[in-house]
Coordinates of C-alpha atoms in Angstrom, one line a residue:
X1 CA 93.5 54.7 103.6
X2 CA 96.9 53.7 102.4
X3 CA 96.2 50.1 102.1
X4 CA 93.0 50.7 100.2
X5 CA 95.4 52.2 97.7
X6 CA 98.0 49.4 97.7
X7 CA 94.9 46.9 97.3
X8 CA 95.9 46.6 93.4
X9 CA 98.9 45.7 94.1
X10 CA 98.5 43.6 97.3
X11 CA 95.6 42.0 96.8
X12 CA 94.1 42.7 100.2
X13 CA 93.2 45.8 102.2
X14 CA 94.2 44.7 105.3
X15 CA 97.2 46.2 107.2
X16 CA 100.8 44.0 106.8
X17 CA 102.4 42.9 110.1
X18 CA 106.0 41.7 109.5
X19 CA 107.1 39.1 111.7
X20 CA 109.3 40.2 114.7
X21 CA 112.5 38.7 112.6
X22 CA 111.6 40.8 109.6
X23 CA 114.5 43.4 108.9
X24 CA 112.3 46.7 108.8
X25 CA 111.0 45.7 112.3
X26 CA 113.8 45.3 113.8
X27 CA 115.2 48.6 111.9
X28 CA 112.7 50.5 113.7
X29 CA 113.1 48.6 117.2
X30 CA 116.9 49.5 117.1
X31 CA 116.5 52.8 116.1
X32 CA 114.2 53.6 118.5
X33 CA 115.9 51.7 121.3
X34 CA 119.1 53.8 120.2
X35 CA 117.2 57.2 120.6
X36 CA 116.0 55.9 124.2
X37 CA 119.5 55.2 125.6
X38 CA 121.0 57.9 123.9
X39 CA 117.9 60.7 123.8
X40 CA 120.8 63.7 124.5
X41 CA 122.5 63.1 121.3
X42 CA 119.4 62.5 119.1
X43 CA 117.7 65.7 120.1
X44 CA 121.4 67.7 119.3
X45 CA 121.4 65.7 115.9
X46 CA 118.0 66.8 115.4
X47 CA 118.8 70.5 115.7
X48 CA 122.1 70.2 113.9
X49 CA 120.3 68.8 110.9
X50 CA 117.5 71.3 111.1
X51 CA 119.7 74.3 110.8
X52 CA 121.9 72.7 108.0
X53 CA 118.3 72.8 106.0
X54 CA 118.2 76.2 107.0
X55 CA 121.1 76.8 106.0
X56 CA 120.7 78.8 102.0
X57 CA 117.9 80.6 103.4
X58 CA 119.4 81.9 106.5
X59 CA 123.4 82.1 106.5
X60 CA 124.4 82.2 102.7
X61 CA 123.9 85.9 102.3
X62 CA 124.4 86.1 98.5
X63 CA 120.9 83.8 98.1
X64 CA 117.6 85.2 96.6
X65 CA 115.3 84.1 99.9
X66 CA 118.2 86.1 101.7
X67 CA 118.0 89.5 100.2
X68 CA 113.5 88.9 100.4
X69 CA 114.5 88.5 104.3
X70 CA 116.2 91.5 104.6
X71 CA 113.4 93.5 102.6
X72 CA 110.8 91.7 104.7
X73 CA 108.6 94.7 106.6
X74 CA 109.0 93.8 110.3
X75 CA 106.4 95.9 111.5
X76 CA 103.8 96.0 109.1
X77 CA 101.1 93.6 106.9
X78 CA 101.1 93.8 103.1
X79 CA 99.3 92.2 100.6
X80 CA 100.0 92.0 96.5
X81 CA 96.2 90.6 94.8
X82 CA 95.9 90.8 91.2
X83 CA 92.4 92.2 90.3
X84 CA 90.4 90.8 87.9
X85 CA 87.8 93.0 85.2
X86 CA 88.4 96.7 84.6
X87 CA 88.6 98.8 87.6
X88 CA 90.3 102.6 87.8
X89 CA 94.0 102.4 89.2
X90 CA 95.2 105.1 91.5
X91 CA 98.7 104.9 90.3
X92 CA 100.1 103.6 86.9
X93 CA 103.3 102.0 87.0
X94 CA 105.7 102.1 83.3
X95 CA 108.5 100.1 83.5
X96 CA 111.8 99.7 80.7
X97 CA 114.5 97.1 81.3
X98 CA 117.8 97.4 80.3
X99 CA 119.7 94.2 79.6
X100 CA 123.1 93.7 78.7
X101 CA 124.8 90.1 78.8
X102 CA 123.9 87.5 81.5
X103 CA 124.3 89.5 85.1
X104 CA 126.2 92.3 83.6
X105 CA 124.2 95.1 83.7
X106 CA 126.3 97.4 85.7
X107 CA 128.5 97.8 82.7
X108 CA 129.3 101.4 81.7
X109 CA 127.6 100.7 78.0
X110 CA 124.5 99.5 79.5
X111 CA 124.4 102.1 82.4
X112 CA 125.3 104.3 78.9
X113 CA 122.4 103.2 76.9
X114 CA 120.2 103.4 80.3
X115 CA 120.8 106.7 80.5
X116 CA 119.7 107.5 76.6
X117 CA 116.5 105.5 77.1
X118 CA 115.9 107.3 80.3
X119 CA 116.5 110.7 78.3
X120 CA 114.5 109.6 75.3
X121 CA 111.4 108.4 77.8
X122 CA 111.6 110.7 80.3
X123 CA 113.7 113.6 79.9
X124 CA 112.7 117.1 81.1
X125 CA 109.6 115.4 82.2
X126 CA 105.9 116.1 80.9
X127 CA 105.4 119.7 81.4
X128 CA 104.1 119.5 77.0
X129 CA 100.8 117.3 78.6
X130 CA 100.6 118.9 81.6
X131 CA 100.4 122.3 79.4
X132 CA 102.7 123.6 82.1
X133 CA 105.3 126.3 81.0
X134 CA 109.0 125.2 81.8
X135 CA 110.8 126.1 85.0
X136 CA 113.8 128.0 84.2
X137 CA 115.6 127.0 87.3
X138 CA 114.7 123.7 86.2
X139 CA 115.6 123.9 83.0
X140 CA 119.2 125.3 84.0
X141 CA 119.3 122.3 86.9
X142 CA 118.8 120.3 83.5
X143 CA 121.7 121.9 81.6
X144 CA 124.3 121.4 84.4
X145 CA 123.2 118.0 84.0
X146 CA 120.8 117.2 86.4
X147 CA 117.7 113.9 87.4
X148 CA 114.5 116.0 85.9
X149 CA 112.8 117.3 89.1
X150 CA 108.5 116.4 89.7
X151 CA 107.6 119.8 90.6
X152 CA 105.1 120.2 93.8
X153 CA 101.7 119.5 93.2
X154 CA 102.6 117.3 90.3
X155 CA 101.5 113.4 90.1
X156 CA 103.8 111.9 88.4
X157 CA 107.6 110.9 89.0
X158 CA 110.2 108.4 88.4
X159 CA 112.5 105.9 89.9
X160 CA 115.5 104.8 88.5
X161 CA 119.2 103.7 89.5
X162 CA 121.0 106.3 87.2
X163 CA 119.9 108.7 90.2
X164 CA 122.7 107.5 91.9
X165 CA 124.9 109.5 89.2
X166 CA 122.7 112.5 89.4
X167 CA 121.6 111.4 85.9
X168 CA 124.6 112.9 84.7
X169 CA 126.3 111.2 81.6
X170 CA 129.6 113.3 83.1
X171 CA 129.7 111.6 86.4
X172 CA 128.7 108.4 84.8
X173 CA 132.1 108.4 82.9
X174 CA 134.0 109.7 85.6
X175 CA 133.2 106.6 87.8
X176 CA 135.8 104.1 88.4
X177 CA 133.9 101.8 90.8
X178 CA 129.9 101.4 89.7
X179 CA 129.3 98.9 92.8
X180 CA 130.7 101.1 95.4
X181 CA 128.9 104.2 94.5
X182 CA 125.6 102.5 94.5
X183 CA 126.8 100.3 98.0
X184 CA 127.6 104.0 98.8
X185 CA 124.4 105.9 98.0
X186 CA 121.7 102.8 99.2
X187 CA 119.9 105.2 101.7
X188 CA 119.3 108.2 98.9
X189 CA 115.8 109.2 98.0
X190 CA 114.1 110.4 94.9
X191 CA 111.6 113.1 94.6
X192 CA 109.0 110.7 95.2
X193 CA 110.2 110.1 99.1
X194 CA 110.9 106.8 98.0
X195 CA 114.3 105.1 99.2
X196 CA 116.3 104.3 96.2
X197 CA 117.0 100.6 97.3
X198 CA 119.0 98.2 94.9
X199 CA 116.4 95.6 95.0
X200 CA 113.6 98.1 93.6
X201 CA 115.8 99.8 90.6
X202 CA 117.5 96.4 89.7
X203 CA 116.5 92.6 88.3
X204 CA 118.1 89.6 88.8
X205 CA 120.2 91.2 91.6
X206 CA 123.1 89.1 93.3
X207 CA 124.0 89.9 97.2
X208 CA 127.3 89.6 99.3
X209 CA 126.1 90.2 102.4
X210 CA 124.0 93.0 101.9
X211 CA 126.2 94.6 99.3
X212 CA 125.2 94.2 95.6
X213 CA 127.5 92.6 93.7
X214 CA 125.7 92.2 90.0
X215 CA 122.6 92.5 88.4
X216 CA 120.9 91.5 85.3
X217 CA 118.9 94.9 84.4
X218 CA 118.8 98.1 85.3
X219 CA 114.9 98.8 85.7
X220 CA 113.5 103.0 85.0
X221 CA 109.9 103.2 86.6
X222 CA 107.4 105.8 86.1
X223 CA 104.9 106.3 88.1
X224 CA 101.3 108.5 87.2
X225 CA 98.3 109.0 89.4
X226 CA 96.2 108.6 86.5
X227 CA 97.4 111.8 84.6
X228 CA 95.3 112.0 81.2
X229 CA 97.4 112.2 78.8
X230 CA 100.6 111.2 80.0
X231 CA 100.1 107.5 79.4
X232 CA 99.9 108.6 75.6
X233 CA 103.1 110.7 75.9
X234 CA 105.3 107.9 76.8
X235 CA 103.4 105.6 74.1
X236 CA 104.6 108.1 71.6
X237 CA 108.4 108.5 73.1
X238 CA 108.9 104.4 73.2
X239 CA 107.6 104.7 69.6
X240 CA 109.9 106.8 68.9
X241 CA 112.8 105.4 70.7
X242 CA 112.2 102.0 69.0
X243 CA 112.3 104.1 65.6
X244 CA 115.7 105.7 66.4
X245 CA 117.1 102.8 68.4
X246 CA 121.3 101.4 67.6
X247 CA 121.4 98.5 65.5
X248 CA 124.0 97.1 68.2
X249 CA 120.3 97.0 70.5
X250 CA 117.3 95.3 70.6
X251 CA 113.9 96.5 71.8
X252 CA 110.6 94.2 73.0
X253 CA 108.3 94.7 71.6
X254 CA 109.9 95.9 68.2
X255 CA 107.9 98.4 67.8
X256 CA 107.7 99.9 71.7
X257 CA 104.0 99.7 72.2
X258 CA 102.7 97.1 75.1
X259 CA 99.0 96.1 74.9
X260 CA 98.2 94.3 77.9
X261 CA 98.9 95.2 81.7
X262 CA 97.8 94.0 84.9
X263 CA 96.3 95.4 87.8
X264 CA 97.1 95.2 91.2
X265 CA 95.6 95.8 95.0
X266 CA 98.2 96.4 97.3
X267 CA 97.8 96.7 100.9
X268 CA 100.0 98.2 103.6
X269 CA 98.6 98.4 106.8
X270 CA 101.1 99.2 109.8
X271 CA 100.3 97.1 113.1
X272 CA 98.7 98.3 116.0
X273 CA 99.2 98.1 119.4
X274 CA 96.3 95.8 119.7
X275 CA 97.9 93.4 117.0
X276 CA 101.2 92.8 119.4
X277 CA 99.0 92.5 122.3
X278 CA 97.5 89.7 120.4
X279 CA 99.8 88.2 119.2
X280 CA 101.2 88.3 122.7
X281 CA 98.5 86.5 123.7
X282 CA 98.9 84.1 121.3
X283 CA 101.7 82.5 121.4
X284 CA 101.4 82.7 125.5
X285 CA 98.2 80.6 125.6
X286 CA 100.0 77.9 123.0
X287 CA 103.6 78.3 125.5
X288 CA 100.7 77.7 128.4
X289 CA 99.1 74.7 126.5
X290 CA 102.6 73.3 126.1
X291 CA 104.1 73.5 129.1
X292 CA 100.9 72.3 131.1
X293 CA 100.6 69.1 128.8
X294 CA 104.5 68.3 129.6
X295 CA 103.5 68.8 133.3
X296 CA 101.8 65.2 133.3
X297 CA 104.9 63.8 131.5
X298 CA 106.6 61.7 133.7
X299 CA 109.7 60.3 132.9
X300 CA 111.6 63.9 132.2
X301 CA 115.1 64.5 133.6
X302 CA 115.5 68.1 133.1
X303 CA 111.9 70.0 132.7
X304 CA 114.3 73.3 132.2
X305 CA 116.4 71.2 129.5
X306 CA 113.4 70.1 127.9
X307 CA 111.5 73.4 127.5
X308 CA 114.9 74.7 125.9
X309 CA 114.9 72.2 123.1
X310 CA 111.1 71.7 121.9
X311 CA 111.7 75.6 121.6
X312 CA 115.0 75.3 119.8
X313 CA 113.2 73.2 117.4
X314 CA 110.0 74.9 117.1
X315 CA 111.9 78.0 116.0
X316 CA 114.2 76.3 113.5
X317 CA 111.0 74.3 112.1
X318 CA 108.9 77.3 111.4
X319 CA 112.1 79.0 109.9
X320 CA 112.5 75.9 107.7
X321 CA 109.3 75.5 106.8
X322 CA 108.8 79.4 106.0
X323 CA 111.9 80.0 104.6
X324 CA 114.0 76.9 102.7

């Protein structure tokens, strides 16, 4: 096919044979007469060379296909599809950003401002839509300076990273060291049940290791199964933020309200016992294949030695080709 496509610039179709003199011949007769005599060193070149691809993805902690790696599910199949038309969600998802300058959001006046937006948004929560009279103990838990609790039986809650300060503008202040008290607090867990991570309550995050070291925005999300009504609450209290908002800040949209969204189908299905055993099988009928078709190889002078390095590179190829 290839010299079909060279035919406007060769003039023929048929294939080129260089003379035996030509240099690219003879390139490729003394590099592969090189890899025969000296097939131990070309096979550890070849590895060496494969991990050094691998290399960002794998040993340089602070990189973004890094910190997906460590949040990779090992035990589980998920699935992210954006859906098309109108269909009814089962959860809403309301997201605000806080910015401050390039990777400095864990700054005390951003984490500051965070906390007002989060206040202004959020607050004591939606008990006003719900038509639900206010908790006292609540309402005290709110005074001491307390994150404004979902009561049970309630469908909505929140997410956020100012959690790890108890939502307290007190504690905030007091705080000497922002990154060790989140570094510190990476296992706690919100009223939702859900594990207040770095990587989900932060954008544009930057790892050592698997300690955070900056971030570009500090990210408040709430979530609603579908509560009528409380969509059109926080419409009205991101109006009225954008209203009341500093001159020092800057708000998008300017005026609070966003008109579009997007719907998604998520999966999470946890694997079965019959998915191992499969995928058992799998990989021992292709080890099978393998080792039966080097059987009627010949000219091998370690079968042991051999088996070692096609899976040496099989493993660093499919980490190569999956991760770099």
């Amino acid at each position: 096919m290839i010299w079909y496509l060279l035919y406007p610039l060769r003039g023929t179709s048929e294939p080129w044979h260089p003379s035996p003199a030509h240099p690219i011949r003879r390139a490729f007769k003394t590099y592969g007469t090189a890899t025969a005599q000296h097939w131990l060193l070309s096979i550890i070149v070849t590895v060496i060379v494969s991990v050094l691809l691998c290399y960002p993805a794998i040993f340089q902690t602070d990189s973004p296909a890094a910190t997906g790696l460590r949040n990779l599910p090992k035990h589980v199949w998920t699935s992210t599809t954006e859906v098309d038309g109108e269909r009814a969600a089962d959860i809403e998802a309301r997201q605000v950003w806080i910015h401050g300058d390039y990777m400095n959001a864990i700054d005390r006046r951003v984490l500051r401002e965070a906390l007002h937006v989060q206040e202004a948004l959020i607050g004591d929560g939606f008990d006003d839509v719900l038509g639900i009279t206010p908790d006292s103990q609540l309402v005290k838990m709110r005074n001491e300076e307390h994150c404004g609790a979902t009561k049970p039986g309630q469908k909505w809650g929140f997410h956020s990273p100012l959690m790890y300060w108890n939502c307290s503008s007190r504690l905030l202040e007091e705080d000497r060291d922002f990154l060790a008290t989140i570094n510190s607090h990476v296992g706690l867990q919100s009223e939702l049940n859900i594990t207040l991570r770095p990587s989900t309550v932060f954008a544009g995050k930057a790892f050592a290791k698997t300690k955070l070291r900056s971030a570009d925005a500090i990210v408040i999300t709430l979530f609603d199964q579908t509560i009528p009504g409380l969509g059109d609450a926080w419409d009205r209290r991101s109006q009225l933020l954008a209203q009341n908002l500093a001159p020092d800040w800057s708000i998008f949209p300017h005026d609070g309200q966003v008109t579009n969204s997007r719907l998604y189908e998520f999966r999470f299905k946890p694997m079965t016992l019959n998915d191992d055993l499969f995928l058992a099988a799998s990989y021992m009928v292709t080890a099978g294949y393998v080792i039966m078709r080097m059987m009627q190889l010949r000219a091998v002078k370690s079968w042991f030695g051999l088996l070692i390095t096609i899976g040496a590179k099989v493993r660093f190829s499919s980490i190569d080709t999956i991760l770099c």
